[in-house]
PDB file of N, CA and C in Angstrom:
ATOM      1  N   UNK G1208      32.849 -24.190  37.551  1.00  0.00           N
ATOM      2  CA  UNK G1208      33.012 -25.633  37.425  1.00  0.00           C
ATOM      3  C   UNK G1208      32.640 -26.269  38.745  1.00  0.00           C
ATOM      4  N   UNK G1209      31.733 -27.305  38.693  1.00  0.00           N
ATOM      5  CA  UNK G1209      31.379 -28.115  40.085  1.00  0.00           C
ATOM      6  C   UNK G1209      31.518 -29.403  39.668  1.00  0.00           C
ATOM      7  N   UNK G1210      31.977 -29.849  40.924  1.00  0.00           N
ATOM      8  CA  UNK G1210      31.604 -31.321  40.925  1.00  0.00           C
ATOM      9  C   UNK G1210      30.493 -32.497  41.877  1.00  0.00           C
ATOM     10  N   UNK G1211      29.847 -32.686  41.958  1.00  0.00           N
ATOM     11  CA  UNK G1211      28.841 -33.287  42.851  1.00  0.00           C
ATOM     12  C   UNK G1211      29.349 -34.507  42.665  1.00  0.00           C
ATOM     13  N   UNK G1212      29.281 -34.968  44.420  1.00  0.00           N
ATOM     14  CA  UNK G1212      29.328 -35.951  44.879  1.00  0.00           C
ATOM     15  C   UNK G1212      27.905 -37.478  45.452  1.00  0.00           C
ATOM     16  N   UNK G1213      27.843 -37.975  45.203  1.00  0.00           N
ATOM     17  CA  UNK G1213      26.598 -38.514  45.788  1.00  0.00           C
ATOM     18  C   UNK G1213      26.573 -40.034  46.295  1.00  0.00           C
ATOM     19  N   UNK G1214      26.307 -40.505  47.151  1.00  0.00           N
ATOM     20  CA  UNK G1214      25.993 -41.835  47.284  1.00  0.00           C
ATOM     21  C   UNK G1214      24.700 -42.285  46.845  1.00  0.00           C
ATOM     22  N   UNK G1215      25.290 -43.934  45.862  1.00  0.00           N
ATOM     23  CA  UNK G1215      23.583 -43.888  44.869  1.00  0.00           C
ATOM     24  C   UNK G1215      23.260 -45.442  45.622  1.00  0.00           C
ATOM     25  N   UNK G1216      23.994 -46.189  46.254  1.00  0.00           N
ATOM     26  CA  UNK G1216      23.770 -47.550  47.090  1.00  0.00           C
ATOM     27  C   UNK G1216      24.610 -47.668  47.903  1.00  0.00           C
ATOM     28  N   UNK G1217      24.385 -49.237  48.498  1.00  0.00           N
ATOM     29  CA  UNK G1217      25.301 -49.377  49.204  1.00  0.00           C
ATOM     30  C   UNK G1217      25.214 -51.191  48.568  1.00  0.00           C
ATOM     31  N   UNK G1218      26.520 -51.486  49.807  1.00  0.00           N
ATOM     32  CA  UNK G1218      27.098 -52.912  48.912  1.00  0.00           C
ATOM     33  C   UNK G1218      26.237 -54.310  48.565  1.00  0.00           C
ATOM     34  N   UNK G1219      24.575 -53.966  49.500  1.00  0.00           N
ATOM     35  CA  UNK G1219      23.752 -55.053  49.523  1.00  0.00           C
ATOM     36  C   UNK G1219      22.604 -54.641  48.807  1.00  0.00           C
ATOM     37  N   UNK G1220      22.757 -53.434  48.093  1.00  0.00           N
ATOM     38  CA  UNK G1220      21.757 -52.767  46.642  1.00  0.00           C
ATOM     39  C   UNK G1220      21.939 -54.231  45.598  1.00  0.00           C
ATOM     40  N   UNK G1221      20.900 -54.443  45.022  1.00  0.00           N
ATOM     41  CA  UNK G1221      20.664 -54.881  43.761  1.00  0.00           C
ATOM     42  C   UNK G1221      21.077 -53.989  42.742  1.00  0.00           C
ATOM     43  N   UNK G1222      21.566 -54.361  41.849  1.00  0.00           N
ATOM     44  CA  UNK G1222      22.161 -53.873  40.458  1.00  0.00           C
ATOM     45  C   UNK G1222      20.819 -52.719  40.162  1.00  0.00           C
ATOM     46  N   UNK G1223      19.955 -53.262  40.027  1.00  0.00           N
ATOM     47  CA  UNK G1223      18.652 -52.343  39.525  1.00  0.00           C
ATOM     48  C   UNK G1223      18.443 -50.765  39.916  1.00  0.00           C
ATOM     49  N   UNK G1224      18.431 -51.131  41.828  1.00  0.00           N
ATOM     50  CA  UNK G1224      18.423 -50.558  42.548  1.00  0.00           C
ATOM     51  C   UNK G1224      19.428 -49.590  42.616  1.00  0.00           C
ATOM     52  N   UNK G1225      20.429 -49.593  42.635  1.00  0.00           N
ATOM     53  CA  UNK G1225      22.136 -48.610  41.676  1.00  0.00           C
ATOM     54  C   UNK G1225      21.159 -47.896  40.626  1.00  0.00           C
ATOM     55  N   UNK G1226      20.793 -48.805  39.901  1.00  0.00           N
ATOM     56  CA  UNK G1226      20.447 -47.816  38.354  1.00  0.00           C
ATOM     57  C   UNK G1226      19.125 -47.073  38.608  1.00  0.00           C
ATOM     58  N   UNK G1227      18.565 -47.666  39.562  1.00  0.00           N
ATOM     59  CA  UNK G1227      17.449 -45.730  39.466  1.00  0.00           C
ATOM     60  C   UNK G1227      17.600 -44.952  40.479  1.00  0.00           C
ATOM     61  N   UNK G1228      18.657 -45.475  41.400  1.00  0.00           N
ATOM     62  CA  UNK G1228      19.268 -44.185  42.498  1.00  0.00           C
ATOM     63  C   UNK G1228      20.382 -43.084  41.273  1.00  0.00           C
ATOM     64  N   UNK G1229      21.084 -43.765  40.539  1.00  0.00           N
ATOM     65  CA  UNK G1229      21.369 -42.689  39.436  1.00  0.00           C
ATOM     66  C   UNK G1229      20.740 -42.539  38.158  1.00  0.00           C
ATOM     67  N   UNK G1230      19.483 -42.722  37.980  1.00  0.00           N
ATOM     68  CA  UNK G1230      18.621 -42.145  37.183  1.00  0.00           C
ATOM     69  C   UNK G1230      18.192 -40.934  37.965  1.00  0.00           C
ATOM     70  N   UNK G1231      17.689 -41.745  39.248  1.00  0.00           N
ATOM     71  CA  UNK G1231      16.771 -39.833  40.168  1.00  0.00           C
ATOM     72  C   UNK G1231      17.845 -38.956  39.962  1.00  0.00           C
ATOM     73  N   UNK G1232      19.094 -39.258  40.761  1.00  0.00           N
ATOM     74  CA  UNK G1232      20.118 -38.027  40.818  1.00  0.00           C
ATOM     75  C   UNK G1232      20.147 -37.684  39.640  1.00  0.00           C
ATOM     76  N   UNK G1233      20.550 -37.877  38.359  1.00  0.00           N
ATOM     77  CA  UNK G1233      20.777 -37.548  36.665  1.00  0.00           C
ATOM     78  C   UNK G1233      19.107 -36.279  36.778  1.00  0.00           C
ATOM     79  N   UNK G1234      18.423 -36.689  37.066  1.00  0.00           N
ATOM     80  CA  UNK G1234      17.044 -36.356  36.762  1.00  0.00           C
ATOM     81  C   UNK G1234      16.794 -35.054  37.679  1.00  0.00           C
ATOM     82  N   UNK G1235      17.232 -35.335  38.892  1.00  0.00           N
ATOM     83  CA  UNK G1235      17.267 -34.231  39.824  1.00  0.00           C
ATOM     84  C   UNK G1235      18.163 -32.834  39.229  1.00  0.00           C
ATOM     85  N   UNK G1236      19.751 -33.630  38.794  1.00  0.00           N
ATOM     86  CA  UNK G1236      20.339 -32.371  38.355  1.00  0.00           C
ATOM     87  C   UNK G1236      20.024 -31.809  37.178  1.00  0.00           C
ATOM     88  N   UNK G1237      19.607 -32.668  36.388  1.00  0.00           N
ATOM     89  CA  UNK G1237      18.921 -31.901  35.118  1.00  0.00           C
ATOM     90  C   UNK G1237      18.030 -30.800  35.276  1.00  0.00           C
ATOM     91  N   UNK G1238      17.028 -31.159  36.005  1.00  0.00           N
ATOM     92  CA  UNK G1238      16.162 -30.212  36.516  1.00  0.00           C
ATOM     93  C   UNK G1238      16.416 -29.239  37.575  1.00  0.00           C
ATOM     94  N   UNK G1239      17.467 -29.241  38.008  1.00  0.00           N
ATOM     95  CA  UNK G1239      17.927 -27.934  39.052  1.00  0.00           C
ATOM     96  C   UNK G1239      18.999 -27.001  38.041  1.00  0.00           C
ATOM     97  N   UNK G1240      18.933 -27.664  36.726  1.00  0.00           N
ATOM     98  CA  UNK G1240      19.271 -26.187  35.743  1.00  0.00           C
ATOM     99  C   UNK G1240      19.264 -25.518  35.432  1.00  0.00           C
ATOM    100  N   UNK G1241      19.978 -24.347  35.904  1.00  0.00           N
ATOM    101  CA  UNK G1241      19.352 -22.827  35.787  1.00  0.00           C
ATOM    102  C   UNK G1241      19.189 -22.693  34.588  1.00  0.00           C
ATOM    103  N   UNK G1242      18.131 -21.814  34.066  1.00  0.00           N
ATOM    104  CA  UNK G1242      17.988 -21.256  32.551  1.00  0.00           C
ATOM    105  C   UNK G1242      18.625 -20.069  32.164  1.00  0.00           C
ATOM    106  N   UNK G1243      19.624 -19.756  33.087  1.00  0.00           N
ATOM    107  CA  UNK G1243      20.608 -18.944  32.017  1.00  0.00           C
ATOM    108  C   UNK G1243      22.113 -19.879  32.019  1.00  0.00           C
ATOM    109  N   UNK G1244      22.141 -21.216  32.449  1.00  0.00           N
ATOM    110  CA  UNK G1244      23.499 -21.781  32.038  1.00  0.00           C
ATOM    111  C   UNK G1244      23.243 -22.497  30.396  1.00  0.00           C
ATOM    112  N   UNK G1245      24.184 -22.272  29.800  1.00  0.00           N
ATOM    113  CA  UNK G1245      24.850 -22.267  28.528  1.00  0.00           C
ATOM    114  C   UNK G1245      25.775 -23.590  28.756  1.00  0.00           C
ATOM    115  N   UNK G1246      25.456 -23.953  27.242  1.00  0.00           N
ATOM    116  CA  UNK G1246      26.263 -25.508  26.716  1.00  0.00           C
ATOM    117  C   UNK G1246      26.128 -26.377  27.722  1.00  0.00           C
ATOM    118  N   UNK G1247      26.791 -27.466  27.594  1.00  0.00           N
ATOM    119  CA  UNK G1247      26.611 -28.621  28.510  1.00  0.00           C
ATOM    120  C   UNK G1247      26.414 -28.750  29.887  1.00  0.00           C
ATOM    121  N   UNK G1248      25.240 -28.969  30.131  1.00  0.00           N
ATOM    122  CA  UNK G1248      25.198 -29.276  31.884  1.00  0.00           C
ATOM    123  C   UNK G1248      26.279 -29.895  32.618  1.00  0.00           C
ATOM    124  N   UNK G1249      25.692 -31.674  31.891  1.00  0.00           N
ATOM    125  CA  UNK G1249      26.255 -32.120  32.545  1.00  0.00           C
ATOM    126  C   UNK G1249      27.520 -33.046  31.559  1.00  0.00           C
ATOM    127  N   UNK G1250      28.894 -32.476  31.663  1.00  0.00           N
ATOM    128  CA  UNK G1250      29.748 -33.145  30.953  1.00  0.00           C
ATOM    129  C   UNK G1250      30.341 -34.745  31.230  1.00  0.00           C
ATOM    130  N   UNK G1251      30.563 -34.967  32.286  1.00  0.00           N
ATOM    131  CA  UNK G1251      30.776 -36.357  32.396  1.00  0.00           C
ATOM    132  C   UNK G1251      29.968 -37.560  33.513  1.00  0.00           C
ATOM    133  N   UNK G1252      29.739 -38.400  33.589  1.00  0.00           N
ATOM    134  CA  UNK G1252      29.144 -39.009  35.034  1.00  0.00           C
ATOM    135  C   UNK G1252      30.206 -40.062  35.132  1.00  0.00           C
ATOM    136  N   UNK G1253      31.019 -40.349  36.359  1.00  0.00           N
ATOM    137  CA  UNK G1253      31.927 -41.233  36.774  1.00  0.00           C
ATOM    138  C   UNK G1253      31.268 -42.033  37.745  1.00  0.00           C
ATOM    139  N   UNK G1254      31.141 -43.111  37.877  1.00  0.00           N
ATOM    140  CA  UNK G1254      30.720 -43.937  39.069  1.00  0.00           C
ATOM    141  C   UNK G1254      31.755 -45.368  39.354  1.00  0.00           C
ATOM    142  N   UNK G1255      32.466 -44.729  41.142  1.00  0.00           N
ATOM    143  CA  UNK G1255      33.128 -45.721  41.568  1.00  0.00           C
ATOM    144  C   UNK G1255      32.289 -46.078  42.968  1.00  0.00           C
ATOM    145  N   UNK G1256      33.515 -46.988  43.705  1.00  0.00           N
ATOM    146  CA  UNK G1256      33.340 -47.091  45.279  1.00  0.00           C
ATOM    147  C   UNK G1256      33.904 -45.852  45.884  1.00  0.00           C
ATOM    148  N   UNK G1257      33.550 -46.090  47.052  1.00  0.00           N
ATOM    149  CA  UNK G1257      34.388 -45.106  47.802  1.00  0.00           C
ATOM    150  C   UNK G1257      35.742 -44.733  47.809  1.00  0.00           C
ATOM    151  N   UNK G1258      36.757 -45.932  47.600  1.00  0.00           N
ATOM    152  CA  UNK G1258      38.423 -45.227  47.245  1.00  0.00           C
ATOM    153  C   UNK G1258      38.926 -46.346  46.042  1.00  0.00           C
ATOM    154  N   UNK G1259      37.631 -46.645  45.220  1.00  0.00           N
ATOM    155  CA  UNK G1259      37.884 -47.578  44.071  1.00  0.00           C
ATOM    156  C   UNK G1259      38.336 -46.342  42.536  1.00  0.00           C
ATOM    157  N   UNK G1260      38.510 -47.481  41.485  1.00  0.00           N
ATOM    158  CA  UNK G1260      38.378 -46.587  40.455  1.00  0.00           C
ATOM    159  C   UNK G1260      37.343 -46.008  39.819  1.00  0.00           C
ATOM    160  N   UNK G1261      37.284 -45.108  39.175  1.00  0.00           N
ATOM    161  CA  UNK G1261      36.195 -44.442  38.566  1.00  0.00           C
ATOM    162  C   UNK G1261      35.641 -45.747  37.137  1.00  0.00           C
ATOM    163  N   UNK G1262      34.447 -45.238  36.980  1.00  0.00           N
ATOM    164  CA  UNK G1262      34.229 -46.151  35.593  1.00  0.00           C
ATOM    165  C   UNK G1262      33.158 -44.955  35.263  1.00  0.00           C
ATOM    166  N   UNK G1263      33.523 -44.339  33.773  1.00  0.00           N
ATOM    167  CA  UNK G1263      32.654 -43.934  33.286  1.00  0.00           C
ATOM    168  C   UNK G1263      31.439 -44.422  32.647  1.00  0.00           C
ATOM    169  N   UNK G1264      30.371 -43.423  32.768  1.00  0.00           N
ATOM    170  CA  UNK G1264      28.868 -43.899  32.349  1.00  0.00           C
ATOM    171  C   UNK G1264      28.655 -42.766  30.989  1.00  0.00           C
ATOM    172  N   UNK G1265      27.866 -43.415  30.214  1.00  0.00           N
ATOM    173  CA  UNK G1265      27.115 -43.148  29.025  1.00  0.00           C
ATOM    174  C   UNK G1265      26.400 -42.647  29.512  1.00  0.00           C
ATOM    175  N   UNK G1266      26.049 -41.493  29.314  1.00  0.00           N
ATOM    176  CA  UNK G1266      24.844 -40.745  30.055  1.00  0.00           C
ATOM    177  C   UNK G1266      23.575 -40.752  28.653  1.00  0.00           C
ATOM    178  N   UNK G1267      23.715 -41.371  27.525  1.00  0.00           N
ATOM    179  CA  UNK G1267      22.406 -41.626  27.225  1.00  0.00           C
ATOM    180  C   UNK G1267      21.863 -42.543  27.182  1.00  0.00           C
ATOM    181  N   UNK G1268      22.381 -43.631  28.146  1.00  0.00           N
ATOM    182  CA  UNK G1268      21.917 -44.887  28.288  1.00  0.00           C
ATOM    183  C   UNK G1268      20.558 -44.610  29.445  1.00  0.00           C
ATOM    184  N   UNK G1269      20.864 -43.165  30.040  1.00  0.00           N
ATOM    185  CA  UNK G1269      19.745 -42.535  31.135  1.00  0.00           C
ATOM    186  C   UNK G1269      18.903 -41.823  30.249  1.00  0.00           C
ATOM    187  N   UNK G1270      17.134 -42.443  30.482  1.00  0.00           N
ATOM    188  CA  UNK G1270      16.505 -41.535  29.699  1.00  0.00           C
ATOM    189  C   UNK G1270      16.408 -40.528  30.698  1.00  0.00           C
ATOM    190  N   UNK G1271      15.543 -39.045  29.532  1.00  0.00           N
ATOM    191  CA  UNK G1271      15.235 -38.103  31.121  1.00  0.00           C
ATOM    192  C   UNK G1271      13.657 -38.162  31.317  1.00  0.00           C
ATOM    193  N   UNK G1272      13.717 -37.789  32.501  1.00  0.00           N
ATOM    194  CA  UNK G1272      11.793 -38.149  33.257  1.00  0.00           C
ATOM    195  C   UNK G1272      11.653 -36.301  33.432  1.00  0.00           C
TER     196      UNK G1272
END
């Protein structure tokens, strides 16, 4: 079980700009999937601030590239 951490902006990012810093990362870890892991990669994506609350994301609202 892992959990990855990442910074995807910062507080003077445009909204947009958030959403394809976690498209690359989504896209990056997809593709650093080993081909012998089994069932779900990736089970949840949470995105907060730094000591804010979590808000979960729909991860098929991310296409994959």
């Amino acid at each position: 079980n892992g959990i990855i951490h990442g910074g995807v902006g910062k507080v003077g990012f445009e909204p947009v700009q958030i959403k394809e810093n976690i498209e690359a990362l989504i896209n990056d870890l997809r593709k650093a999937k080993p081909a012998s892991a089994k069932g779900t990669y990736l089970k949840k994506i949470v995105l907060s601030t730094t000591m804010g609350a979590g808000i979960p994301i729909d991860q098929s609202s991310f296409e994959e590239k």
